[in-house]
Coordinates of C-alpha atoms in Angstrom, one line a residue:
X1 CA -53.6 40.4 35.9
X2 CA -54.8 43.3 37.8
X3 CA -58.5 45.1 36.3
X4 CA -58.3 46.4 33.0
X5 CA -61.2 47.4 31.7
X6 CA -62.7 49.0 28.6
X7 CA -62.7 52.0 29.8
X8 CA -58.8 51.6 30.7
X9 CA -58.3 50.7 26.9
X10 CA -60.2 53.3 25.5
X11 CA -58.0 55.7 27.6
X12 CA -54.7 54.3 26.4
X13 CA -55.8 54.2 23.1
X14 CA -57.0 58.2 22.6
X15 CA -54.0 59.6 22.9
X16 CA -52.9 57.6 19.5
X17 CA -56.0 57.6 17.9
X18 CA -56.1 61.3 17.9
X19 CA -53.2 62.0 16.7
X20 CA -54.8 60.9 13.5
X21 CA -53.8 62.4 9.5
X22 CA -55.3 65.3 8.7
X23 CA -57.5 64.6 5.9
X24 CA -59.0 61.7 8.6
X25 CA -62.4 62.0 9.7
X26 CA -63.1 58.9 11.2
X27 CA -61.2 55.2 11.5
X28 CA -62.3 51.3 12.6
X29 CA -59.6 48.8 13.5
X30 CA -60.6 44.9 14.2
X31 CA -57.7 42.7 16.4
X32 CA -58.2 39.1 17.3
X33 CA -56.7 37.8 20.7
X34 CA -54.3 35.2 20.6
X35 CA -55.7 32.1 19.7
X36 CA -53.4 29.0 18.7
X37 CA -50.5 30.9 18.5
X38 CA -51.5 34.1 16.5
X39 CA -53.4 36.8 16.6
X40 CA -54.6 39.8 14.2
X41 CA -55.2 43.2 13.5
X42 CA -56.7 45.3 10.6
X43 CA -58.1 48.6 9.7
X44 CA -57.2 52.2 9.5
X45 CA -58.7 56.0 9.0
X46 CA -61.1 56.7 6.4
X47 CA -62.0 60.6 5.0
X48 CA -65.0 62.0 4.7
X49 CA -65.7 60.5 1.4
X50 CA -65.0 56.9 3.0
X51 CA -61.8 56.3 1.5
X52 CA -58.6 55.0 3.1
X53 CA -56.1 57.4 5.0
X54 CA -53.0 56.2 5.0
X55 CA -50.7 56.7 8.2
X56 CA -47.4 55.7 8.2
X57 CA -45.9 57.8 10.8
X58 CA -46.4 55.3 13.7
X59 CA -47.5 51.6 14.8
X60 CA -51.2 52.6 15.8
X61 CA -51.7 48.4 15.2
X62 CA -49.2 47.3 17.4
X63 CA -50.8 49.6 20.0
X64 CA -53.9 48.4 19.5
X65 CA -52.4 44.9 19.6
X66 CA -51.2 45.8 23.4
X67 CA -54.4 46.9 24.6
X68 CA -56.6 43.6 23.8
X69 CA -53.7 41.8 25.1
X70 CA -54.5 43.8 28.5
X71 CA -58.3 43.4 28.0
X72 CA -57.7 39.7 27.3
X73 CA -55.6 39.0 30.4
X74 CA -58.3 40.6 32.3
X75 CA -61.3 39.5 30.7
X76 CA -64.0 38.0 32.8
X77 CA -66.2 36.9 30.2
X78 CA -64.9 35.1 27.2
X79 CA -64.1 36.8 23.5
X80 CA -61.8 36.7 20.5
X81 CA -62.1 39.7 18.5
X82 CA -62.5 44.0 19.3
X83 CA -63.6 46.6 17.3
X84 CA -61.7 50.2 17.8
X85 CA -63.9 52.6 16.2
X86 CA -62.6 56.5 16.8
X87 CA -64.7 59.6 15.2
X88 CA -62.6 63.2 14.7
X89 CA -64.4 65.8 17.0
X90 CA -66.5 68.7 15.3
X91 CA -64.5 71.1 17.1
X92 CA -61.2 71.5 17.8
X93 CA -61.7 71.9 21.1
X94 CA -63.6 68.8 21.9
X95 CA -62.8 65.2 22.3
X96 CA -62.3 62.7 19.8
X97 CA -64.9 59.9 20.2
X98 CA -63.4 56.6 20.6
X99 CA -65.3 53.1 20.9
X100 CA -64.3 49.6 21.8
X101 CA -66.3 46.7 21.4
X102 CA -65.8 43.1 22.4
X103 CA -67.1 39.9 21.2
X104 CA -67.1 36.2 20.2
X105 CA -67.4 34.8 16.7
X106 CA -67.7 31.1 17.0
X107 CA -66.6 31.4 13.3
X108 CA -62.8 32.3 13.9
X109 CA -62.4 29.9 16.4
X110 CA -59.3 27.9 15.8
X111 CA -60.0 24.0 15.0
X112 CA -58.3 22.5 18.1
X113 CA -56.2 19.0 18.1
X114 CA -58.9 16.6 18.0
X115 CA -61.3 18.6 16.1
X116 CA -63.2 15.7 13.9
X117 CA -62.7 17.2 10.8
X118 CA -59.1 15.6 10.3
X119 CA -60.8 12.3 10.2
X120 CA -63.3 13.3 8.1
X121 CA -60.8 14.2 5.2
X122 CA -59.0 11.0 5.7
X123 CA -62.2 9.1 5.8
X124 CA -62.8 10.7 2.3
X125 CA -59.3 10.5 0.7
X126 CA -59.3 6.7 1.7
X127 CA -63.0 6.2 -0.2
X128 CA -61.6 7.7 -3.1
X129 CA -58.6 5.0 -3.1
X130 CA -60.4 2.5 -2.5
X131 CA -62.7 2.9 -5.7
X132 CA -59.2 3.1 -7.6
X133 CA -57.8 -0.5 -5.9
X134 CA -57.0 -1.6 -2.2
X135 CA -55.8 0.5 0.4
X136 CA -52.8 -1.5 2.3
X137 CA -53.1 -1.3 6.2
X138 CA -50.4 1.6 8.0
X139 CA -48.6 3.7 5.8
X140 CA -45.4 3.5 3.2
X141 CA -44.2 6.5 5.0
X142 CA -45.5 8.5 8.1
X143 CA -43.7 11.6 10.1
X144 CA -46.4 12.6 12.8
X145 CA -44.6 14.5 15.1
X146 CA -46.6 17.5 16.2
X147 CA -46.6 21.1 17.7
X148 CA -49.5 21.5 20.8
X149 CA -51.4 22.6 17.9
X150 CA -51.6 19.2 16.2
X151 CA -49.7 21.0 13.2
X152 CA -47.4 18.9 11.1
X153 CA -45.0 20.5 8.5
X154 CA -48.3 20.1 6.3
X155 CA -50.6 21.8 9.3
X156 CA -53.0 19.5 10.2
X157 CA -52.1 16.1 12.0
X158 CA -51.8 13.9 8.9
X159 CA -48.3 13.6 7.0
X160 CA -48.3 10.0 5.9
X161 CA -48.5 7.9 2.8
X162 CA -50.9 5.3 1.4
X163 CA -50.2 2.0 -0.4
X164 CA -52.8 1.6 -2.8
X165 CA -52.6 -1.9 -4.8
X166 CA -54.4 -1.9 -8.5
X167 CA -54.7 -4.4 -11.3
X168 CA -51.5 -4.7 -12.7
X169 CA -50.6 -1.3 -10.7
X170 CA -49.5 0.4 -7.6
X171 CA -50.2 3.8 -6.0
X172 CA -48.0 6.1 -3.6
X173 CA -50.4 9.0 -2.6
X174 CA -49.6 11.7 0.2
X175 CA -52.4 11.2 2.8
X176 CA -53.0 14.8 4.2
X177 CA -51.8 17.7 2.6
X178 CA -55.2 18.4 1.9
X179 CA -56.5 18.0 5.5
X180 CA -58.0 21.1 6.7
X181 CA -54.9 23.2 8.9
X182 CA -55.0 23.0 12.6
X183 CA -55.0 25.7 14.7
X184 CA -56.8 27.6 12.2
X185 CA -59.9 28.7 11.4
X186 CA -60.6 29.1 7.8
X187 CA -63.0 26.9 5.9
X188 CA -60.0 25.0 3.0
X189 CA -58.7 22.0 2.1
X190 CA -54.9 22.5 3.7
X191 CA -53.0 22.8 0.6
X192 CA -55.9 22.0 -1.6
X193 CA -54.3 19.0 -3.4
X194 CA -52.7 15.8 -2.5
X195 CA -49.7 14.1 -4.6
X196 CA -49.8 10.2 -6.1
X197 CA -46.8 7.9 -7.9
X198 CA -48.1 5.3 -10.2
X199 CA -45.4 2.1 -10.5
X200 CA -45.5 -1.6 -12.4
X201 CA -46.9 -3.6 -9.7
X202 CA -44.1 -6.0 -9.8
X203 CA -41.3 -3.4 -9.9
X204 CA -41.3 -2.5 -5.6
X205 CA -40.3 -4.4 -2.8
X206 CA -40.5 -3.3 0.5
X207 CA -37.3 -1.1 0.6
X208 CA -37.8 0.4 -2.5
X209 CA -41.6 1.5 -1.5
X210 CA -40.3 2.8 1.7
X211 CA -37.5 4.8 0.0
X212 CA -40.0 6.2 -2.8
X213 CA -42.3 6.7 0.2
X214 CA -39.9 9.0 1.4
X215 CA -39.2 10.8 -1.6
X216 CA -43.1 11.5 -1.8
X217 CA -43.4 12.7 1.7
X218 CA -40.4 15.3 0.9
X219 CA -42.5 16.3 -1.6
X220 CA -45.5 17.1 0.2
X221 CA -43.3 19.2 2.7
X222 CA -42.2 21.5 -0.3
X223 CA -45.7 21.9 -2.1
X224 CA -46.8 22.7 1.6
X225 CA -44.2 25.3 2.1
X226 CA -45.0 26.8 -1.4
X227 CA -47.2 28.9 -2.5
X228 CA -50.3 27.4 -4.5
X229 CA -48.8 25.1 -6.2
X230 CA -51.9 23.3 -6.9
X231 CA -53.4 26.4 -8.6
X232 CA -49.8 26.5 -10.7
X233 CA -50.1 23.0 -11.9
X234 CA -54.1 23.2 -12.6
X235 CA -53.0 26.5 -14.7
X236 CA -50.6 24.4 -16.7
X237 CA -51.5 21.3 -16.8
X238 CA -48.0 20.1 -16.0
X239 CA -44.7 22.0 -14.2
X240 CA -41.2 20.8 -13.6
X241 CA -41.4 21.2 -10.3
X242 CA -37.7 19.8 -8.6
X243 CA -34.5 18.2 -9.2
X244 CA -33.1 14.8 -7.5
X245 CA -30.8 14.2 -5.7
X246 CA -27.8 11.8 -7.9
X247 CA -29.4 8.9 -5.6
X248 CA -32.1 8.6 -8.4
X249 CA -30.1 8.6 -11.4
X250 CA -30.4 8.2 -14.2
X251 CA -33.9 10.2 -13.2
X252 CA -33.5 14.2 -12.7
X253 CA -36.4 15.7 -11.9
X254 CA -39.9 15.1 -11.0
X255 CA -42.8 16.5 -13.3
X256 CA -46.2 16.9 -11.1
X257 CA -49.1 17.1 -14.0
X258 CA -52.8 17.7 -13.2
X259 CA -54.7 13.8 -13.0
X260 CA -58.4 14.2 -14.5
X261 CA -59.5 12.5 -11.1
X262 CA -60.7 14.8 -8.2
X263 CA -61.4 13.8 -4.3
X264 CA -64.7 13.9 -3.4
X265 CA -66.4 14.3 -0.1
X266 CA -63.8 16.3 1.4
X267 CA -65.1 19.1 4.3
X268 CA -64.6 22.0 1.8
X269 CA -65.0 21.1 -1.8
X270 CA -63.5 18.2 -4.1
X271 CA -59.5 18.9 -4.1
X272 CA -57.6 18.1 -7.4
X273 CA -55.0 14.9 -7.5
X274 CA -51.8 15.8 -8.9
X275 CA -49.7 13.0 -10.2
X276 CA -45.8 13.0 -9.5
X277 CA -43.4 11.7 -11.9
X278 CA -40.1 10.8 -11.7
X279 CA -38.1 11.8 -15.3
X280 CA -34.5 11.7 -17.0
X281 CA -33.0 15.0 -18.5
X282 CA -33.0 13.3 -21.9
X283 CA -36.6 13.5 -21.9
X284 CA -36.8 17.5 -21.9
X285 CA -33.8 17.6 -24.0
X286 CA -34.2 20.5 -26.5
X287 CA -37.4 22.0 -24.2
X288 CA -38.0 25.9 -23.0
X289 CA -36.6 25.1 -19.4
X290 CA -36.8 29.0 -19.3
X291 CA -40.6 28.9 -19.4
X292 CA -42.8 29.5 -16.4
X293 CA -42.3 26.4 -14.5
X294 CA -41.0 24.3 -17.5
X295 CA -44.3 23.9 -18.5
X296 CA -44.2 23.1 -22.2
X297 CA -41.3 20.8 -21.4
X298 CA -42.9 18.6 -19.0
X299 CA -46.3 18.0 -20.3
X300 CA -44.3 17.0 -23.6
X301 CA -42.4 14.4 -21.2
X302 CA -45.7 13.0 -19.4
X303 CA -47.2 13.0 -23.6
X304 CA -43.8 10.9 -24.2
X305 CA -44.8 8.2 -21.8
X306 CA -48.9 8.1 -22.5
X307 CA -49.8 10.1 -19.6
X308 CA -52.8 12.2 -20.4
X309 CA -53.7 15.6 -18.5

């Protein structure tokens, strides 16, 4: 692109600045450039007490948004994030003061394809199977197809799921939905959760771990599109969370309940397991299915079958 400098910006910016709300006295905007995909930008006027001036006559972010595209493009030296400051004038003759400022915070960095973290988080989540029974090798069910961005539909790399054999037991448990996202930079456990089936040890062969395998992955793709779930669950103790389809009859819905076990060692904090369970409508019969999420009914289900929260 050809030069465009801060100067240029600031130019291309007054004219919008100043044609500020009249009770504003000074304002401070902060954009991010494009990085992974997205960028960002925040801020507004303030009065002379400091308090926020709203303006909702024009898009003075989107053209903000335009000018550290420009700078970006042009940009000689490397940075992710301006600062627009603009100051009324004392006079009404003057000119309005107006400031932009460039830099690079290593902190909003987006975590790149083969950032180490991802293995990191699976290294943990695999630790904590393995003191609950034997982790099988590969995975009952695994859909890694990727954006550039090494962004599954749960946003990090890892969509996949374990085989964990236990006395007497087995254990289906989503193996990255708590994986911090890619192409991001903030400092969480994905979703903050990940999702486990308990079975009879001798009640799956390889078909039906596949197919349940499945079932568990689709799953993770909708408490990965939703929002908080995990905090939902932890608040209850137990939701009713989704029907199934007539392929699982005579089970209905599945129940996910809070498990009193929590992974360790993960790069931002222990993340809480939630246990899925697969139910027939006869046992919520005579429940509050009109309740927030069911609740009542299905920890009364998991309490029918000896699971405790």
């Amino acid at each position: 692109m050809a030069s465009y400098s801060i100067d240029d910006a600031i130019r291309e910016l007054a004219p919008a600045l100043s044609k500020a709300p009249a009770r504003a006295v000074s304002g401070e905007w902060t954009s991010t450039t494009m990085q992974a995909g997205h960028s960002s930008s925040t801020g507004g006027y303030r009065d002379a007490a400091g308090k926020t001036v709203s303006d909702d006559s024009r898009d003075l972010l989107r053209d903000i948004g335009d000018v550290v595209e420009k700078l970006d493009a042009a940009a000689t030296e490397r940075f992710n994030q301006v600062v627009v400051r603009w100051k009324k004038p004392a006079l009404p003759f003057m000119r309005a003061q107006v400031t932009i400022e460039t830099s690079f915070d290593q902190a909003i960095v987006p975590r790149g394809p083969d950032d180490a973290i991802y293995e990191r988080a699976a290294s943990a989540r695999r630790a904590f199977w393995q003191s609950r029974g034997t982790v099988r090798g590969g995975f009952a069910a695994e859909r890694a197809t990727t954006n550039v961005y090494a962004q599954t539909k749960w946003f990090g790399p890892h969509r996949r799921i374990l085989v964990i054999d236990a006395p007497g037991r087995m254990f289906l448990a989503t193996d990255g939905l708590s994986t911090p996202w890619a192409g991001i930079s903030d400092p969480e456990n994905g979703v903050e959760c990940e999702l486990f089936m308990g079975f009879g040890a001798a009640t799956l062969d390889a078909t039906t771990i596949a197919d349940w395998g499945n079932l568990l992955i689709n799953l993770g793709d909708l408490v990965a599109d939703g929002y908080r779930v995990a905090r939902d669950v932890e608040k209850h103790g137990a939701i009713l969370f989704c029907r199934l389809t007539a392929d699982y009859l005579p089970l209905t819905r599945i129940v996910l309940g809070l498990d009193p076990g929590r992974i360790d060692g993960m790069p931002f904090g222990s993340v809480p397991l939630i246990r899925a369970t697969a139910i027939a409508e006869t046992e919520i019969e005579g429940g509050d299915l009109d309740e927030d999420w069911g609740a009542s009914a299905a920890r009364q289900a998991l309490a029918k079958r000896g699971i405790a929260l």
